[in-house]
Short mmCIF file of C-alpha atoms in Angstrom, two decimals:
data_model
loop_
_atom_site.label_atom_id
_atom_site.label_comp_id
_atom_site.label_asym_id
_atom_site.label_seq_id
_atom_site.Cartn_x
_atom_site.Cartn_y
_atom_site.Cartn_z
CA GLY A 1370 100.75 74.42 79.96
CA GLN A 1371 103.87 73.85 81.96
CA ASN A 1372 105.34 70.38 82.09
CA ILE A 1373 108.33 68.64 83.57
CA ASP A 1374 109.05 65.01 82.71
CA GLN A 1375 111.24 62.58 84.62
CA PRO A 1376 111.33 58.78 84.62
CA THR A 1377 109.19 57.39 87.42
CA GLU A 1378 111.70 54.84 88.69
CA MET A 1379 115.25 53.70 88.00
CA THR A 1380 117.38 50.88 89.39
CA ALA A 1381 121.16 50.87 89.64
CA THR A 1382 123.92 48.89 91.34
CA GLU A 1383 126.05 50.04 94.24
CA GLY A 1384 129.31 51.52 92.98
CA ALA A 1385 127.94 52.21 89.50
CA ILE A 1386 126.97 55.45 87.72
CA VAL A 1387 123.40 56.53 86.98
CA GLN A 1388 121.99 59.41 84.93
CA ILE A 1389 118.54 60.80 85.74
CA ASN A 1390 117.01 62.86 82.93
CA CYS A 1391 114.60 65.78 83.12
CA THR A 1392 112.90 67.54 80.21
CA TYR A 1393 110.82 70.66 80.63
CA GLN A 1394 108.41 72.97 78.82
CA THR A 1395 107.75 76.04 80.92
CA SER A 1396 106.70 79.65 80.45
CA GLY A 1397 110.11 81.21 80.77
CA PHE A 1398 113.22 79.89 82.46
CA ASN A 1399 115.17 81.29 85.37
CA GLY A 1400 117.08 78.22 86.41
CA LEU A 1401 116.72 74.52 87.17
CA PHE A 1402 117.07 72.86 90.56
CA TRP A 1403 117.66 69.27 91.64
CA TYR A 1404 116.55 68.10 95.07
CA GLN A 1405 116.93 64.77 96.84
CA GLN A 1406 114.08 63.38 98.93
CA HIS A 1407 114.45 60.28 101.08
CA ALA A 1408 111.23 58.39 101.81
CA GLY A 1409 109.19 60.11 104.50
CA GLU A 1410 111.51 63.11 104.63
CA ALA A 1411 111.68 66.64 103.25
CA PRO A 1412 113.46 67.53 99.99
CA THR A 1413 117.03 68.78 100.31
CA PHE A 1414 118.89 70.89 97.75
CA LEU A 1415 121.45 69.27 95.45
CA SER A 1416 122.19 71.68 92.61
CA TYR A 1417 121.16 74.77 90.63
CA ASN A 1418 121.89 75.37 86.94
CA VAL A 1419 121.05 78.55 85.06
CA LEU A 1420 123.70 78.45 82.31
CA ASP A 1421 124.34 75.63 79.82
CA GLY A 1422 126.93 73.11 80.81
CA LEU A 1423 128.00 70.79 83.56
CA GLU A 1424 128.22 71.66 87.27
CA GLU A 1425 130.17 69.17 89.36
CA LYS A 1426 129.81 68.80 93.10
CA GLY A 1427 131.57 65.76 94.53
CA ARG A 1428 129.89 62.55 93.40
CA PHE A 1429 126.97 64.49 91.91
CA SER A 1430 126.97 66.49 88.67
CA SER A 1431 124.15 68.34 86.92
CA PHE A 1432 123.96 69.29 83.26
CA LEU A 1433 121.73 71.81 81.50
CA SER A 1434 120.88 72.50 77.86
CA ARG A 1435 118.44 75.42 77.67
CA SER A 1436 117.98 75.12 73.90
CA LYS A 1437 116.83 71.50 74.30
CA GLY A 1438 114.85 72.03 77.51
CA TYR A 1439 116.88 69.24 79.06
CA SER A 1440 118.84 68.51 82.19
CA TYR A 1441 120.35 65.47 83.81
CA LEU A 1442 121.68 64.57 87.23
CA LEU A 1443 124.66 62.23 87.23
CA LEU A 1444 125.44 60.22 90.34
CA LYS A 1445 128.80 58.43 90.50
CA GLU A 1446 130.10 55.72 92.86
CA LEU A 1447 126.59 54.95 94.00
CA GLN A 1448 126.04 54.21 97.67
CA MET A 1449 123.06 52.55 99.34
CA LYS A 1450 122.23 55.89 100.99
CA ASP A 1451 121.62 57.37 97.51
CA SER A 1452 118.36 55.40 97.38
CA ALA A 1453 115.86 58.26 97.28
CA SER A 1454 113.63 60.26 94.96
CA TYR A 1455 115.28 62.94 92.85
CA LEU A 1456 113.14 65.97 92.04
CA CYS A 1457 113.71 68.29 89.10
CA ALA A 1458 112.22 71.79 89.38
CA VAL A 1459 112.25 74.77 87.00
CA LEU A 1460 111.97 78.42 88.02
CA ASP A 1461 109.53 79.93 85.52
CA SER A 1462 109.07 83.49 84.24
CA ASN A 1463 107.09 84.37 87.41
CA TYR A 1464 109.95 83.05 89.56
CA GLN A 1465 107.78 80.19 90.78
CA LEU A 1466 109.18 76.67 90.99
CA ILE A 1467 107.45 74.08 88.80
CA TRP A 1468 108.19 70.59 90.10
CA GLY A 1469 108.48 67.28 88.34
CA ALA A 1470 106.94 64.20 89.96
CA GLY A 1471 110.37 62.86 90.85
CA THR A 1472 112.42 59.81 89.97
CA LYS A 1473 112.63 57.05 92.55
CA LEU A 1474 116.15 55.61 92.47
CA ILE A 1475 116.62 52.10 93.84
CA ILE A 1476 120.17 50.99 94.59
CA LYS A 1477 120.90 47.26 94.70
CA PRO A 1478 123.97 45.75 96.34
CA ASN B 553 119.82 77.08 114.39
CA ALA B 554 116.68 74.96 113.91
CA GLY B 555 116.04 75.93 110.24
CA VAL B 556 112.38 75.42 109.28
CA THR B 557 110.10 73.81 111.85
CA GLN B 558 106.53 72.60 111.33
CA THR B 559 103.84 71.43 113.71
CA PRO B 560 102.07 69.09 113.97
CA LYS B 561 103.87 66.16 112.33
CA PHE B 562 100.67 64.15 111.91
CA ARG B 563 96.98 65.01 112.11
CA ILE B 564 93.68 63.32 111.37
CA LEU B 565 90.74 65.62 110.70
CA LYS B 566 87.08 64.91 110.16
CA ILE B 567 85.36 66.39 107.12
CA GLY B 568 84.32 69.96 107.82
CA GLN B 569 86.80 70.57 110.65
CA SER B 570 89.37 73.36 110.51
CA MET B 571 93.00 73.53 111.60
CA THR B 572 96.16 75.60 111.34
CA LEU B 573 99.51 74.19 110.28
CA GLN B 574 102.33 76.10 111.91
CA CYS B 575 105.61 76.99 110.21
CA THR B 576 108.55 78.92 111.66
CA GLN B 577 112.00 79.67 110.26
CA ASP B 578 114.98 81.17 112.08
CA MET B 579 117.16 82.00 109.04
CA ASN B 580 115.74 85.50 108.52
CA HIS B 581 114.51 84.51 105.06
CA ASN B 582 112.08 86.84 103.35
CA TYR B 583 110.56 84.18 101.10
CA MET B 584 108.32 81.46 102.51
CA TYR B 585 106.21 78.82 100.76
CA TRP B 586 103.56 76.21 101.42
CA TYR B 587 103.47 73.09 99.25
CA ARG B 588 101.41 69.94 99.20
CA GLN B 589 102.79 66.64 97.95
CA ASP B 590 100.48 63.86 96.84
CA PRO B 591 101.77 60.33 96.04
CA GLY B 592 103.33 60.15 92.57
CA MET B 593 102.88 63.88 92.00
CA GLY B 594 105.21 66.83 92.07
CA LEU B 595 105.09 69.43 94.80
CA LYS B 596 102.25 71.90 94.25
CA LEU B 597 102.56 75.47 95.51
CA ILE B 598 99.61 76.53 97.65
CA TYR B 599 100.64 80.01 98.82
CA TYR B 600 103.83 81.98 99.12
CA SER B 601 105.07 85.15 100.78
CA VAL B 602 107.87 87.54 99.81
CA GLY B 603 107.96 89.27 103.16
CA ALA B 604 105.99 90.13 106.29
CA GLY B 605 102.52 91.37 105.36
CA ILE B 606 102.72 90.13 101.75
CA THR B 607 101.17 86.87 100.57
CA ASP B 608 100.07 85.55 97.19
CA LYS B 609 98.32 82.54 95.73
CA GLY B 610 100.17 79.67 94.16
CA GLU B 611 98.89 76.94 91.87
CA VAL B 612 96.36 75.30 94.25
CA PRO B 613 95.10 77.88 96.82
CA ASN B 614 91.44 76.85 97.07
CA GLY B 615 90.43 75.74 100.55
CA TYR B 616 93.45 77.33 102.23
CA ASN B 617 94.43 80.67 103.73
CA VAL B 618 97.69 82.12 104.99
CA SER B 619 99.00 85.09 106.91
CA ARG B 620 102.49 86.52 107.42
CA SER B 621 102.57 88.88 110.37
CA THR B 622 106.27 88.33 111.11
CA THR B 623 109.34 87.31 109.10
CA GLU B 624 109.60 84.06 111.06
CA ASP B 625 106.05 82.66 110.95
CA PHE B 626 103.87 81.57 108.05
CA PRO B 627 100.83 79.57 109.23
CA LEU B 628 98.53 77.76 106.80
CA ARG B 629 94.83 77.60 107.65
CA LEU B 630 92.51 74.86 106.38
CA GLU B 631 88.83 75.75 106.58
CA LEU B 632 86.15 73.09 106.17
CA ALA B 633 88.51 70.18 105.56
CA ALA B 634 87.72 67.86 102.65
CA PRO B 635 89.12 64.38 101.76
CA SER B 636 90.86 65.99 98.76
CA GLN B 637 93.09 67.83 101.24
CA THR B 638 94.60 64.58 102.48
CA SER B 639 98.27 65.10 101.66
CA VAL B 640 101.73 65.84 103.01
CA TYR B 641 102.26 69.56 103.55
CA PHE B 642 105.70 71.13 103.42
CA CYS B 643 106.67 74.61 104.44
CA ALA B 644 109.86 76.05 102.92
CA SER B 645 111.86 79.26 103.02
CA SER B 646 114.57 80.86 100.92
CA TYR B 647 116.75 83.96 100.98
CA GLU B 648 115.52 84.86 97.51
CA THR B 649 113.85 83.10 94.56
CA LEU B 650 117.15 82.20 92.88
CA TYR B 651 118.44 80.55 96.02
CA GLU B 652 117.77 77.07 97.36
CA GLN B 653 114.66 76.44 99.40
CA TYR B 654 114.96 74.94 102.86
CA PHE B 655 112.12 72.61 103.80
CA GLY B 656 110.49 71.77 107.09
CA PRO B 657 109.93 68.09 108.01
CA GLY B 658 106.33 68.10 106.76
CA THR B 659 102.85 67.54 108.17
CA ARG B 660 101.00 64.38 107.21
CA LEU B 661 97.29 65.22 107.14
CA THR B 662 94.45 62.77 106.69
CA VAL B 663 90.86 63.96 106.26
CA THR B 664 88.19 61.30 106.78
#
């Protein structure tokens, strides 16, 4: 079966750095997406990785290791508005997105 | 440019009733998707479409139907609503599968 694992919840302090991990076992791999979802709202796109390595976009970076079936999202200089759920999703061999359950990130002042 | 719009935002249905969730996008995307999101669970794909006149089942299609008569519209039909269909429904669109998906605001459906 296909499986994506993320921690259910994480807590971090405003101004700090947090790393949200995602491991996956899927039938094929055509890329990995990270989305942000604030409570009661729709997911919004953060990043897409298809090759190994680190992609940096402002305060957010995403890393991929295809051989390990592993990705992480790194958030720097945390702000209160970063309190949200972070969804990891893998595009499988049928080009369908398989979604993790999401990691709820709580930011404390 | 409104992006992806969905109606209604909220709905309460009685068991056995039917309804249509509307979804429209103005980005000229070929790909459109319907997901459901249950608490503590990942998004589950119900149906998707790769273009007008073409639809296909996703992971959880039972109890739902779709049509795609135009590029812009992708309605989701619930027949004979059941409590198990209580969920938040999101419509999304993308230029192509390797591109980001844009989501509508969601429809919160309760079946009692």
